């Protein structure tokens, strides 16, 4: 057997990211050498992005089932049961590499892609979230990247008419060369009308709908599976360009088609476009496919099969229809002025056969593309876990109010209004709490009911870097806590696992540690993973990002009348902290902002305590006893109190006593805690319940005045706090251009 | 009251408009496709909803203003019946000549979404009769091109004639004289950038848009 087909060289194989061992498997399965089209198809299907070859061995450790899980990982998105015959469909995905190279289009198409994953399954998208990590605020590229990414997310989501209701944004030098843009979409569907990639049978027409295919995005999946270097910006031509207007029409047209019972299987064309969508449907149906490339709607002249199969042009879907129902699709898609074409049919051969201009240009078995995709047990070593830090070994500041001011106006804690004001948060008229509201999670009503979804995105990369296992646990626990703090029942998560180069043992160790921590938290909190995405090779010139397993959590508020937020504190309310405070300053915001240090161990999460405390708080919310409720996370008690004071426009008098040093007490990031505000009689009832249930609840202060104080001293006036908190980001983004170099 | 909501490709506040009208009037409005050439028989109130008709290509509202349904809307307005354009609907009504002026890119050059403080400047229209003159409202805005512009003579005239119905308390987009909403000379066609349909129940965080729809119902 010849090693290479005509025109193919060892160099070309290497450029496709296929190593010698992988190439040998291709030769074996085909019984001959692949041509360029076939090589391209293997290349994208076996890319890290599509095959999860480095991560699959560990992803199986995550719990993925539960009483409310209708569909776990493996389809376009996860599906959970929210009662009354309704389902919630959601997923989070990364668009990191494209967003660094071309921030507006990279972020915009990230939003477009994740929306398609959700409406492909029959859901109307009802909310968008995001998790963004940028480099240091003073890095020369940061402002340009922030501007472009935010405009791109807004430009797409606003136009398509799905509210962007929340998210999180961090700045850290560890992302200088690799920003993270993780977008999450949430949709609602009828539980008995969900569409899958599986279900196709031989002899069914394959219908292409949406935009025409162009040359954009060719090999995007391969790009997302390699490290960056100084020449990475030359990869701009591989970034796709989005058109949210087409996406909006595609949503309406697909939902209209889905109401007709004409679809056998459906798949969006995301990474690796026509290749992965057709292969996935064929593989899941155990069938073959035959496509006539001349029938593919094309945007440019003289496109080759290679280009069409690898294009990542946006806003396209592939539908396998029930025979004889093609007219239904034609009618609907023409009404919406979208392209529609029958481009082939399913077969019983188990092979993918492509013809172009009368010639067979590809004839390969489907099964190896999916089943024989490489799976690597990458070697790893567990990173050294940093030792815990004792607050007593950290210098005590003189004036806690001034320290609080600096922390609240730091990049981690300052208001991100500059970002979220650019997102339409209210379209669809079901948003009850979004980024602007004092809520630990976004709240979106289930249209026409008294139910609401609570949605959050969370991760603390500082902790994951200090201790991957505890950091992974904490990311899941914080998502659960944020949902709980609104009164929701947490149901399930999606994840977006962003790491460096898995071929480095230390990075693989971070990945494995985070997964194992997440798995433990998911199991204990009954909070399974139903969908997700892995983004590896987030490193530039050998420097990896901090490990960032972003978690998107979804919960259900059964009755909108029984929920909580942190803006309702009233004069004279008693402030209570649920959970124990030991003053965990390791890897804290305090240490970073005040001491300029990022050392120390991550706070430990006791999952049983987390669950007990959270269940207690949810019970108190539903009993109607709280005027405000806020989870404690970055910046500890003092920052949660500051948030509550700003949102309620009322001061807080904190009291400190006991053995924990004052800065550890105020700013320690001990886990599993909540800050509650309640009228005196309610506070007494809460304390009684806590005693009966053996839950640690402590009185920590009193609402009143116009400042945050500690033991009657250390005052920070709310007006001053508000100005600094609101002022940081405009100050960063709107400074004179010459200052940026 | 029999109502119609116009749906263009790219409209995205059509369902919100539908729900607000149904909530207040008790009747479902007809959803009228842009390629239709007639309004349903007996239509009294027409709402042109927000969104990104035709993807904002060419110029916001420009292509929609040339669509098949527009002559019927112009004819409907000529009878003195109420027509309301919100956000992209306002842009469509200025592009079609039913309202004076134009909406330009926001002065800050960015999309802006916030709850905007408004003042009711004229409570003597069929859209605002249930408000007190001078009332302070909080109504969400969400737009990239809401910077109202007209030449000074036109601005003087519409101010003098009471055609300025809403003004911003804190100008979010550079609009001339803080103008947020206007009517035509006859007072039966109104355009506004703020979204009253996003402020009709407590789940929205406020109900300051409710009286607008109630005013219309009261005058029908």
PDB file of N, CA, C and O in Angstrom, chain A residues 124 155 158-161 242-245 248-249 335-337 418 420-432 436-437 445 447 560 734, chain B residues 7-16 19 33-35 52-55 57 110-115 140-142 170 195 197-198 201 203-204:
ATOM      1  N   UNK A 124     -36.848  27.262  22.279  1.00  0.00           N
ATOM      2  CA  UNK A 124     -36.724  28.686  21.992  1.00  0.00           C
ATOM      3  C   UNK A 124     -35.706  29.250  22.982  1.00  0.00           C
ATOM      4  O   UNK A 124     -35.910  29.138  24.198  1.00  0.00           O
ATOM      5  N   UNK A 155     -23.673  42.817  19.954  1.00  0.00           N
ATOM      6  CA  UNK A 155     -24.111  42.952  18.561  1.00  0.00           C
ATOM      7  C   UNK A 155     -24.901  41.748  18.089  1.00  0.00           C
ATOM      8  O   UNK A 155     -25.877  41.884  17.358  1.00  0.00           O
ATOM      9  N   UNK A 158     -28.210  41.093  20.949  1.00  0.00           N
ATOM     10  CA  UNK A 158     -29.230  42.144  20.884  1.00  0.00           C
ATOM     11  C   UNK A 158     -30.066  41.996  19.626  1.00  0.00           C
ATOM     12  O   UNK A 158     -31.291  42.118  19.651  1.00  0.00           O
ATOM     13  N   UNK A 159     -29.380  41.731  18.512  1.00  0.00           N
ATOM     14  CA  UNK A 159     -30.076  41.661  17.231  1.00  0.00           C
ATOM     15  C   UNK A 159     -30.944  40.408  17.155  1.00  0.00           C
ATOM     16  O   UNK A 159     -32.072  40.458  16.683  1.00  0.00           O
ATOM     17  N   UNK A 160     -30.436  39.312  17.663  1.00  0.00           N
ATOM     18  CA  UNK A 160     -31.176  38.064  17.537  1.00  0.00           C
ATOM     19  C   UNK A 160     -32.361  38.039  18.514  1.00  0.00           C
ATOM     20  O   UNK A 160     -33.272  37.227  18.387  1.00  0.00           O
ATOM     21  N   UNK A 161     -32.330  38.964  19.475  1.00  0.00           N
ATOM     22  CA  UNK A 161     -33.494  39.123  20.332  1.00  0.00           C
ATOM     23  C   UNK A 161     -33.571  38.156  21.487  1.00  0.00           C
ATOM     24  O   UNK A 161     -34.654  37.760  21.910  1.00  0.00           O
ATOM     25  N   UNK A 242     -20.229  36.397  11.544  1.00  0.00           N
ATOM     26  CA  UNK A 242     -21.611  36.053  11.870  1.00  0.00           C
ATOM     27  C   UNK A 242     -22.616  37.049  11.320  1.00  0.00           C
ATOM     28  O   UNK A 242     -22.285  38.198  11.039  1.00  0.00           O
ATOM     29  N   UNK A 243     -23.851  36.607  11.173  1.00  0.00           N
ATOM     30  CA  UNK A 243     -24.944  37.491  10.772  1.00  0.00           C
ATOM     31  C   UNK A 243     -26.163  37.176  11.634  1.00  0.00           C
ATOM     32  O   UNK A 243     -26.914  36.248  11.355  1.00  0.00           O
ATOM     33  N   UNK A 244     -26.343  37.939  12.705  1.00  0.00           N
ATOM     34  CA  UNK A 244     -27.424  37.620  13.644  1.00  0.00           C
ATOM     35  C   UNK A 244     -28.813  37.754  13.031  1.00  0.00           C
ATOM     36  O   UNK A 244     -29.757  37.123  13.493  1.00  0.00           O
ATOM     37  N   UNK A 245     -28.921  38.564  11.993  1.00  0.00           N
ATOM     38  CA  UNK A 245     -30.217  38.701  11.319  1.00  0.00           C
ATOM     39  C   UNK A 245     -30.612  37.364  10.695  1.00  0.00           C
ATOM     40  O   UNK A 245     -31.760  36.918  10.823  1.00  0.00           O
ATOM     41  N   UNK A 248     -31.619  34.995  13.503  1.00  0.00           N
ATOM     42  CA  UNK A 248     -32.986  35.250  13.993  1.00  0.00           C
ATOM     43  C   UNK A 248     -34.009  34.579  13.077  1.00  0.00           C
ATOM     44  O   UNK A 248     -34.944  33.912  13.533  1.00  0.00           O
ATOM     45  N   UNK A 249     -33.803  34.735  11.774  1.00  0.00           N
ATOM     46  CA  UNK A 249     -34.734  34.106  10.831  1.00  0.00           C
ATOM     47  C   UNK A 249     -34.632  32.579  10.919  1.00  0.00           C
ATOM     48  O   UNK A 249     -35.637  31.872  10.826  1.00  0.00           O
ATOM     49  N   UNK A 335     -40.213  31.335   2.905  1.00  0.00           N
ATOM     50  CA  UNK A 335     -40.939  32.441   3.547  1.00  0.00           C
ATOM     51  C   UNK A 335     -39.955  33.309   4.330  1.00  0.00           C
ATOM     52  O   UNK A 335     -40.047  34.531   4.325  1.00  0.00           O
ATOM     53  N   UNK A 336     -39.012  32.679   4.983  1.00  0.00           N
ATOM     54  CA  UNK A 336     -38.046  33.432   5.795  1.00  0.00           C
ATOM     55  C   UNK A 336     -36.827  33.876   4.985  1.00  0.00           C
ATOM     56  O   UNK A 336     -35.840  34.339   5.533  1.00  0.00           O
ATOM     57  N   UNK A 337     -36.906  33.712   3.674  1.00  0.00           N
ATOM     58  CA  UNK A 337     -35.847  34.182   2.776  1.00  0.00           C
ATOM     59  C   UNK A 337     -34.480  33.594   3.140  1.00  0.00           C
ATOM     60  O   UNK A 337     -33.479  34.299   3.236  1.00  0.00           O
ATOM     61  N   UNK A 418     -20.268  48.980  32.712  1.00  0.00           N
ATOM     62  CA  UNK A 418     -19.785  49.391  31.391  1.00  0.00           C
ATOM     63  C   UNK A 418     -20.012  48.262  30.369  1.00  0.00           C
ATOM     64  O   UNK A 418     -20.332  48.515  29.218  1.00  0.00           O
ATOM     65  N   UNK A 420     -22.318  45.400  30.833  1.00  0.00           N
ATOM     66  CA  UNK A 420     -23.686  44.889  30.655  1.00  0.00           C
ATOM     67  C   UNK A 420     -24.676  45.928  30.150  1.00  0.00           C
ATOM     68  O   UNK A 420     -25.748  45.576  29.662  1.00  0.00           O
ATOM     69  N   UNK A 421     -24.311  47.196  30.230  1.00  0.00           N
ATOM     70  CA  UNK A 421     -25.207  48.204  29.625  1.00  0.00           C
ATOM     71  C   UNK A 421     -25.246  48.070  28.114  1.00  0.00           C
ATOM     72  O   UNK A 421     -26.130  48.624  27.468  1.00  0.00           O
ATOM     73  N   UNK A 422     -24.278  47.351  27.556  1.00  0.00           N
ATOM     74  CA  UNK A 422     -24.271  47.171  26.106  1.00  0.00           C
ATOM     75  C   UNK A 422     -25.063  45.938  25.674  1.00  0.00           C
ATOM     76  O   UNK A 422     -25.111  45.613  24.494  1.00  0.00           O
ATOM     77  N   UNK A 423     -25.630  45.230  26.630  1.00  0.00           N
ATOM     78  CA  UNK A 423     -26.422  44.042  26.317  1.00  0.00           C
ATOM     79  C   UNK A 423     -27.904  44.327  26.569  1.00  0.00           C
ATOM     80  O   UNK A 423     -28.279  44.825  27.633  1.00  0.00           O
ATOM     81  N   UNK A 424     -28.739  43.963  25.607  1.00  0.00           N
ATOM     82  CA  UNK A 424     -30.183  44.028  25.838  1.00  0.00           C
ATOM     83  C   UNK A 424     -30.535  42.911  26.822  1.00  0.00           C
ATOM     84  O   UNK A 424     -30.440  41.731  26.495  1.00  0.00           O
ATOM     85  N   UNK A 425     -30.917  43.322  28.019  1.00  0.00           N
ATOM     86  CA  UNK A 425     -31.167  42.338  29.078  1.00  0.00           C
ATOM     87  C   UNK A 425     -32.655  42.042  29.256  1.00  0.00           C
ATOM     88  O   UNK A 425     -33.036  41.205  30.059  1.00  0.00           O
ATOM     89  N   UNK A 426     -33.507  42.787  28.513  1.00  0.00           N
ATOM     90  CA  UNK A 426     -34.941  42.723  28.795  1.00  0.00           C
ATOM     91  C   UNK A 426     -35.803  42.211  27.652  1.00  0.00           C
ATOM     92  O   UNK A 426     -36.987  41.974  27.849  1.00  0.00           O
ATOM     93  N   UNK A 427     -35.225  42.093  26.447  1.00  0.00           N
ATOM     94  CA  UNK A 427     -36.040  41.636  25.323  1.00  0.00           C
ATOM     95  C   UNK A 427     -36.649  40.271  25.681  1.00  0.00           C
ATOM     96  O   UNK A 427     -36.049  39.506  26.432  1.00  0.00           O
ATOM     97  N   UNK A 428     -37.823  39.981  25.198  1.00  0.00           N
ATOM     98  CA  UNK A 428     -38.653  38.813  25.507  1.00  0.00           C
ATOM     99  C   UNK A 428     -39.468  39.040  26.776  1.00  0.00           C
ATOM    100  O   UNK A 428     -40.343  38.240  27.106  1.00  0.00           O
ATOM    101  N   UNK A 429     -39.168  40.143  27.476  1.00  0.00           N
ATOM    102  CA  UNK A 429     -40.013  40.594  28.582  1.00  0.00           C
ATOM    103  C   UNK A 429     -40.227  39.561  29.694  1.00  0.00           C
ATOM    104  O   UNK A 429     -41.243  39.585  30.376  1.00  0.00           O
ATOM    105  N   UNK A 430     -39.266  38.672  29.873  1.00  0.00           N
ATOM    106  CA  UNK A 430     -39.375  37.729  30.992  1.00  0.00           C
ATOM    107  C   UNK A 430     -38.219  37.845  31.976  1.00  0.00           C
ATOM    108  O   UNK A 430     -38.145  37.085  32.944  1.00  0.00           O
ATOM    109  N   UNK A 431     -37.307  38.784  31.738  1.00  0.00           N
ATOM    110  CA  UNK A 431     -36.173  38.950  32.642  1.00  0.00           C
ATOM    111  C   UNK A 431     -36.642  39.628  33.925  1.00  0.00           C
ATOM    112  O   UNK A 431     -37.166  40.733  33.884  1.00  0.00           O
ATOM    113  N   UNK A 432     -36.438  38.949  35.031  1.00  0.00           N
ATOM    114  CA  UNK A 432     -36.815  39.532  36.316  1.00  0.00           C
ATOM    115  C   UNK A 432     -35.592  40.012  37.074  1.00  0.00           C
ATOM    116  O   UNK A 432     -35.651  40.982  37.825  1.00  0.00           O
ATOM    117  N   UNK A 436     -27.896  44.006  36.245  1.00  0.00           N
ATOM    118  CA  UNK A 436     -28.091  45.274  36.938  1.00  0.00           C
ATOM    119  C   UNK A 436     -28.758  45.093  38.293  1.00  0.00           C
ATOM    120  O   UNK A 436     -28.797  46.022  39.093  1.00  0.00           O
ATOM    121  N   UNK A 437     -29.324  43.937  38.532  1.00  0.00           N
ATOM    122  CA  UNK A 437     -30.129  43.737  39.736  1.00  0.00           C
ATOM    123  C   UNK A 437     -29.328  43.055  40.839  1.00  0.00           C
ATOM    124  O   UNK A 437     -28.403  42.303  40.563  1.00  0.00           O
ATOM    125  N   UNK A 445     -38.252  34.405  33.805  1.00  0.00           N
ATOM    126  CA  UNK A 445     -39.513  33.689  33.985  1.00  0.00           C
ATOM    127  C   UNK A 445     -39.727  32.641  32.903  1.00  0.00           C
ATOM    128  O   UNK A 445     -39.335  32.834  31.760  1.00  0.00           O
ATOM    129  N   UNK A 447     -42.094  31.571  30.472  1.00  0.00           N
ATOM    130  CA  UNK A 447     -43.144  32.424  29.910  1.00  0.00           C
ATOM    131  C   UNK A 447     -44.554  31.935  30.247  1.00  0.00           C
ATOM    132  O   UNK A 447     -44.887  30.775  30.026  1.00  0.00           O
ATOM    133  N   UNK A 560     -42.497  32.375  41.804  1.00  0.00           N
ATOM    134  CA  UNK A 560     -41.793  33.659  41.788  1.00  0.00           C
ATOM    135  C   UNK A 560     -42.030  34.493  43.047  1.00  0.00           C
ATOM    136  O   UNK A 560     -41.260  35.398  43.358  1.00  0.00           O
ATOM    137  N   UNK A 734     -12.283  54.392  29.311  1.00  0.00           N
ATOM    138  CA  UNK A 734     -12.461  55.684  28.660  1.00  0.00           C
ATOM    139  C   UNK A 734     -11.303  56.631  28.911  1.00  0.00           C
ATOM    140  O   UNK A 734     -11.402  57.830  28.688  1.00  0.00           O
TER     141      UNK A 734
ATOM    142  N   UNK B   7     -45.066  42.290  11.931  1.00  0.00           N
ATOM    143  CA  UNK B   7     -43.876  41.452  12.105  1.00  0.00           C
ATOM    144  C   UNK B   7     -43.015  41.511  10.840  1.00  0.00           C
ATOM    145  O   UNK B   7     -43.449  41.101   9.761  1.00  0.00           O
ATOM    146  N   UNK B   8     -41.824  42.038  11.008  1.00  0.00           N
ATOM    147  CA  UNK B   8     -40.839  42.052   9.925  1.00  0.00           C
ATOM    148  C   UNK B   8     -39.814  40.956  10.207  1.00  0.00           C
ATOM    149  O   UNK B   8     -39.637  40.546  11.355  1.00  0.00           O
ATOM    150  N   UNK B   9     -39.087  40.508   9.181  1.00  0.00           N
ATOM    151  CA  UNK B   9     -37.962  39.629   9.500  1.00  0.00           C
ATOM    152  C   UNK B   9     -36.970  40.424  10.351  1.00  0.00           C
ATOM    153  O   UNK B   9     -36.568  41.515   9.943  1.00  0.00           O
ATOM    154  N   UNK B  10     -36.645  39.918  11.530  1.00  0.00           N
ATOM    155  CA  UNK B  10     -35.745  40.636  12.427  1.00  0.00           C
ATOM    156  C   UNK B  10     -36.459  41.368  13.547  1.00  0.00           C
ATOM    157  O   UNK B  10     -35.824  41.840  14.482  1.00  0.00           O
ATOM    158  N   UNK B  11     -37.787  41.476  13.485  1.00  0.00           N
ATOM    159  CA  UNK B  11     -38.516  42.024  14.635  1.00  0.00           C
ATOM    160  C   UNK B  11     -38.234  41.109  15.813  1.00  0.00           C
ATOM    161  O   UNK B  11     -38.228  39.884  15.659  1.00  0.00           O
ATOM    162  N   UNK B  12     -38.005  41.665  17.007  1.00  0.00           N
ATOM    163  CA  UNK B  12     -37.823  40.752  18.143  1.00  0.00           C
ATOM    164  C   UNK B  12     -38.582  41.172  19.392  1.00  0.00           C
ATOM    165  O   UNK B  12     -38.465  40.537  20.431  1.00  0.00           O
ATOM    166  N   UNK B  13     -39.355  42.255  19.288  1.00  0.00           N
ATOM    167  CA  UNK B  13     -40.215  42.622  20.416  1.00  0.00           C
ATOM    168  C   UNK B  13     -41.670  42.390  20.053  1.00  0.00           C
ATOM    169  O   UNK B  13     -42.568  42.933  20.703  1.00  0.00           O
ATOM    170  N   UNK B  14     -41.909  41.624  18.991  1.00  0.00           N
ATOM    171  CA  UNK B  14     -43.289  41.410  18.538  1.00  0.00           C
ATOM    172  C   UNK B  14     -44.103  40.635  19.571  1.00  0.00           C
ATOM    173  O   UNK B  14     -45.243  40.972  19.863  1.00  0.00           O
ATOM    174  N   UNK B  15     -43.470  39.598  20.166  1.00  0.00           N
ATOM    175  CA  UNK B  15     -44.218  38.836  21.173  1.00  0.00           C
ATOM    176  C   UNK B  15     -44.464  39.684  22.422  1.00  0.00           C
ATOM    177  O   UNK B  15     -45.538  39.617  23.026  1.00  0.00           O
ATOM    178  N   UNK B  16     -43.486  40.503  22.792  1.00  0.00           N
ATOM    179  CA  UNK B  16     -43.647  41.346  23.972  1.00  0.00           C
ATOM    180  C   UNK B  16     -44.797  42.340  23.754  1.00  0.00           C
ATOM    181  O   UNK B  16     -45.603  42.593  24.651  1.00  0.00           O
ATOM    182  N   UNK B  19     -48.096  40.495  24.010  1.00  0.00           N
ATOM    183  CA  UNK B  19     -48.499  40.161  25.376  1.00  0.00           C
ATOM    184  C   UNK B  19     -48.976  41.392  26.150  1.00  0.00           C
ATOM    185  O   UNK B  19     -49.924  41.307  26.928  1.00  0.00           O
ATOM    186  N   UNK B  33     -47.921  39.862   8.982  1.00  0.00           N
ATOM    187  CA  UNK B  33     -46.631  39.635   8.299  1.00  0.00           C
ATOM    188  C   UNK B  33     -46.334  40.801   7.345  1.00  0.00           C
ATOM    189  O   UNK B  33     -47.227  41.308   6.674  1.00  0.00           O
ATOM    190  N   UNK B  34     -45.099  41.187   7.275  1.00  0.00           N
ATOM    191  CA  UNK B  34     -44.707  42.375   6.510  1.00  0.00           C
ATOM    192  C   UNK B  34     -45.035  42.293   5.029  1.00  0.00           C
ATOM    193  O   UNK B  34     -45.120  43.303   4.345  1.00  0.00           O
ATOM    194  N   UNK B  35     -45.222  41.065   4.518  1.00  0.00           N
ATOM    195  CA  UNK B  35     -45.517  40.949   3.089  1.00  0.00           C
ATOM    196  C   UNK B  35     -47.008  41.034   2.788  1.00  0.00           C
ATOM    197  O   UNK B  35     -47.393  41.052   1.628  1.00  0.00           O
ATOM    198  N   UNK B  52     -34.711  44.346  15.060  1.00  0.00           N
ATOM    199  CA  UNK B  52     -33.698  44.692  14.059  1.00  0.00           C
ATOM    200  C   UNK B  52     -34.256  44.292  12.698  1.00  0.00           C
ATOM    201  O   UNK B  52     -33.767  43.361  12.057  1.00  0.00           O
ATOM    202  N   UNK B  53     -35.330  44.970  12.244  1.00  0.00           N
ATOM    203  CA  UNK B  53     -35.930  44.594  10.964  1.00  0.00           C
ATOM    204  C   UNK B  53     -34.863  44.642   9.881  1.00  0.00           C
ATOM    205  O   UNK B  53     -34.062  45.583   9.823  1.00  0.00           O
ATOM    206  N   UNK B  54     -34.833  43.612   9.086  1.00  0.00           N
ATOM    207  CA  UNK B  54     -33.837  43.480   8.007  1.00  0.00           C
ATOM    208  C   UNK B  54     -32.415  43.653   8.530  1.00  0.00           C
ATOM    209  O   UNK B  54     -31.530  44.136   7.835  1.00  0.00           O
ATOM    210  N   UNK B  55     -32.197  43.275   9.782  1.00  0.00           N
ATOM    211  CA  UNK B  55     -30.848  43.279  10.330  1.00  0.00           C
ATOM    212  C   UNK B  55     -30.231  44.661  10.440  1.00  0.00           C
ATOM    213  O   UNK B  55     -29.016  44.780  10.598  1.00  0.00           O
ATOM    214  N   UNK B  57     -29.729  46.505   8.173  1.00  0.00           N
ATOM    215  CA  UNK B  57     -28.904  46.749   6.984  1.00  0.00           C
ATOM    216  C   UNK B  57     -29.366  48.022   6.293  1.00  0.00           C
ATOM    217  O   UNK B  57     -30.521  48.410   6.373  1.00  0.00           O
ATOM    218  N   UNK B 110     -22.155  53.422  21.471  1.00  0.00           N
ATOM    219  CA  UNK B 110     -22.356  52.058  21.963  1.00  0.00           C
ATOM    220  C   UNK B 110     -23.853  51.797  22.138  1.00  0.00           C
ATOM    221  O   UNK B 110     -24.625  52.714  22.388  1.00  0.00           O
ATOM    222  N   UNK B 111     -24.199  50.516  22.044  1.00  0.00           N
ATOM    223  CA  UNK B 111     -25.556  50.091  22.400  1.00  0.00           C
ATOM    224  C   UNK B 111     -25.774  50.449  23.869  1.00  0.00           C
ATOM    225  O   UNK B 111     -24.873  50.294  24.681  1.00  0.00           O
ATOM    226  N   UNK B 112     -26.965  50.926  24.198  1.00  0.00           N
ATOM    227  CA  UNK B 112     -27.210  51.236  25.606  1.00  0.00           C
ATOM    228  C   UNK B 112     -28.533  50.631  26.061  1.00  0.00           C
ATOM    229  O   UNK B 112     -29.568  50.791  25.430  1.00  0.00           O
ATOM    230  N   UNK B 113     -28.453  49.842  27.145  1.00  0.00           N
ATOM    231  CA  UNK B 113     -29.630  49.212  27.738  1.00  0.00           C
ATOM    232  C   UNK B 113     -29.677  49.610  29.200  1.00  0.00           C
ATOM    233  O   UNK B 113     -28.758  49.296  29.965  1.00  0.00           O
ATOM    234  N   UNK B 114     -30.708  50.340  29.576  1.00  0.00           N
ATOM    235  CA  UNK B 114     -30.870  50.724  30.981  1.00  0.00           C
ATOM    236  C   UNK B 114     -32.317  51.119  31.224  1.00  0.00           C
ATOM    237  O   UNK B 114     -33.087  51.275  30.282  1.00  0.00           O
ATOM    238  N   UNK B 115     -32.651  51.257  32.507  1.00  0.00           N
ATOM    239  CA  UNK B 115     -33.988  51.762  32.822  1.00  0.00           C
ATOM    240  C   UNK B 115     -33.905  53.277  32.802  1.00  0.00           C
ATOM    241  O   UNK B 115     -33.225  53.879  33.634  1.00  0.00           O
ATOM    242  N   UNK B 140     -37.554  50.887  30.377  1.00  0.00           N
ATOM    243  CA  UNK B 140     -36.302  50.394  29.787  1.00  0.00           C
ATOM    244  C   UNK B 140     -36.062  50.918  28.369  1.00  0.00           C
ATOM    245  O   UNK B 140     -37.004  51.037  27.582  1.00  0.00           O
ATOM    246  N   UNK B 141     -34.805  51.202  28.091  1.00  0.00           N
ATOM    247  CA  UNK B 141     -34.389  51.456  26.710  1.00  0.00           C
ATOM    248  C   UNK B 141     -33.362  50.387  26.332  1.00  0.00           C
ATOM    249  O   UNK B 141     -32.697  49.819  27.193  1.00  0.00           O
ATOM    250  N   UNK B 142     -33.231  50.120  25.038  1.00  0.00           N
ATOM    251  CA  UNK B 142     -32.232  49.167  24.545  1.00  0.00           C
ATOM    252  C   UNK B 142     -32.047  49.436  23.057  1.00  0.00           C
ATOM    253  O   UNK B 142     -32.824  48.969  22.234  1.00  0.00           O
ATOM    254  N   UNK B 170     -32.249  61.820  31.931  1.00  0.00           N
ATOM    255  CA  UNK B 170     -30.780  61.779  31.854  1.00  0.00           C
ATOM    256  C   UNK B 170     -30.495  61.276  30.449  1.00  0.00           C
ATOM    257  O   UNK B 170     -30.727  60.111  30.152  1.00  0.00           O
ATOM    258  N   UNK B 195     -39.180  51.282  25.826  1.00  0.00           N
ATOM    259  CA  UNK B 195     -40.062  50.134  25.594  1.00  0.00           C
ATOM    260  C   UNK B 195     -41.162  50.050  26.656  1.00  0.00           C
ATOM    261  O   UNK B 195     -40.955  49.392  27.681  1.00  0.00           O
ATOM    262  N   UNK B 197     -43.713  48.261  26.599  1.00  0.00           N
ATOM    263  CA  UNK B 197     -44.178  46.859  26.728  1.00  0.00           C
ATOM    264  C   UNK B 197     -43.279  46.056  27.658  1.00  0.00           C
ATOM    265  O   UNK B 197     -43.622  44.946  28.040  1.00  0.00           O
ATOM    266  N   UNK B 198     -42.111  46.609  28.024  1.00  0.00           N
ATOM    267  CA  UNK B 198     -41.237  45.928  28.978  1.00  0.00           C
ATOM    268  C   UNK B 198     -41.448  46.461  30.391  1.00  0.00           C
ATOM    269  O   UNK B 198     -40.607  46.247  31.271  1.00  0.00           O
ATOM    270  N   UNK B 201     -45.651  44.646  34.049  1.00  0.00           N
ATOM    271  CA  UNK B 201     -45.996  43.880  35.249  1.00  0.00           C
ATOM    272  C   UNK B 201     -44.821  43.853  36.211  1.00  0.00           C
ATOM    273  O   UNK B 201     -43.694  44.168  35.833  1.00  0.00           O
ATOM    274  N   UNK B 203     -43.062  41.672  37.444  1.00  0.00           N
ATOM    275  CA  UNK B 203     -41.946  40.828  37.060  1.00  0.00           C
ATOM    276  C   UNK B 203     -40.918  41.593  36.236  1.00  0.00           C
ATOM    277  O   UNK B 203     -39.756  41.219  36.163  1.00  0.00           O
ATOM    278  N   UNK B 204     -41.345  42.681  35.589  1.00  0.00           N
ATOM    279  CA  UNK B 204     -40.424  43.520  34.826  1.00  0.00           C
ATOM    280  C   UNK B 204     -39.660  44.472  35.732  1.00  0.00           C
ATOM    281  O   UNK B 204     -38.791  45.200  35.258  1.00  0.00           O
TER     282      UNK B 204
END
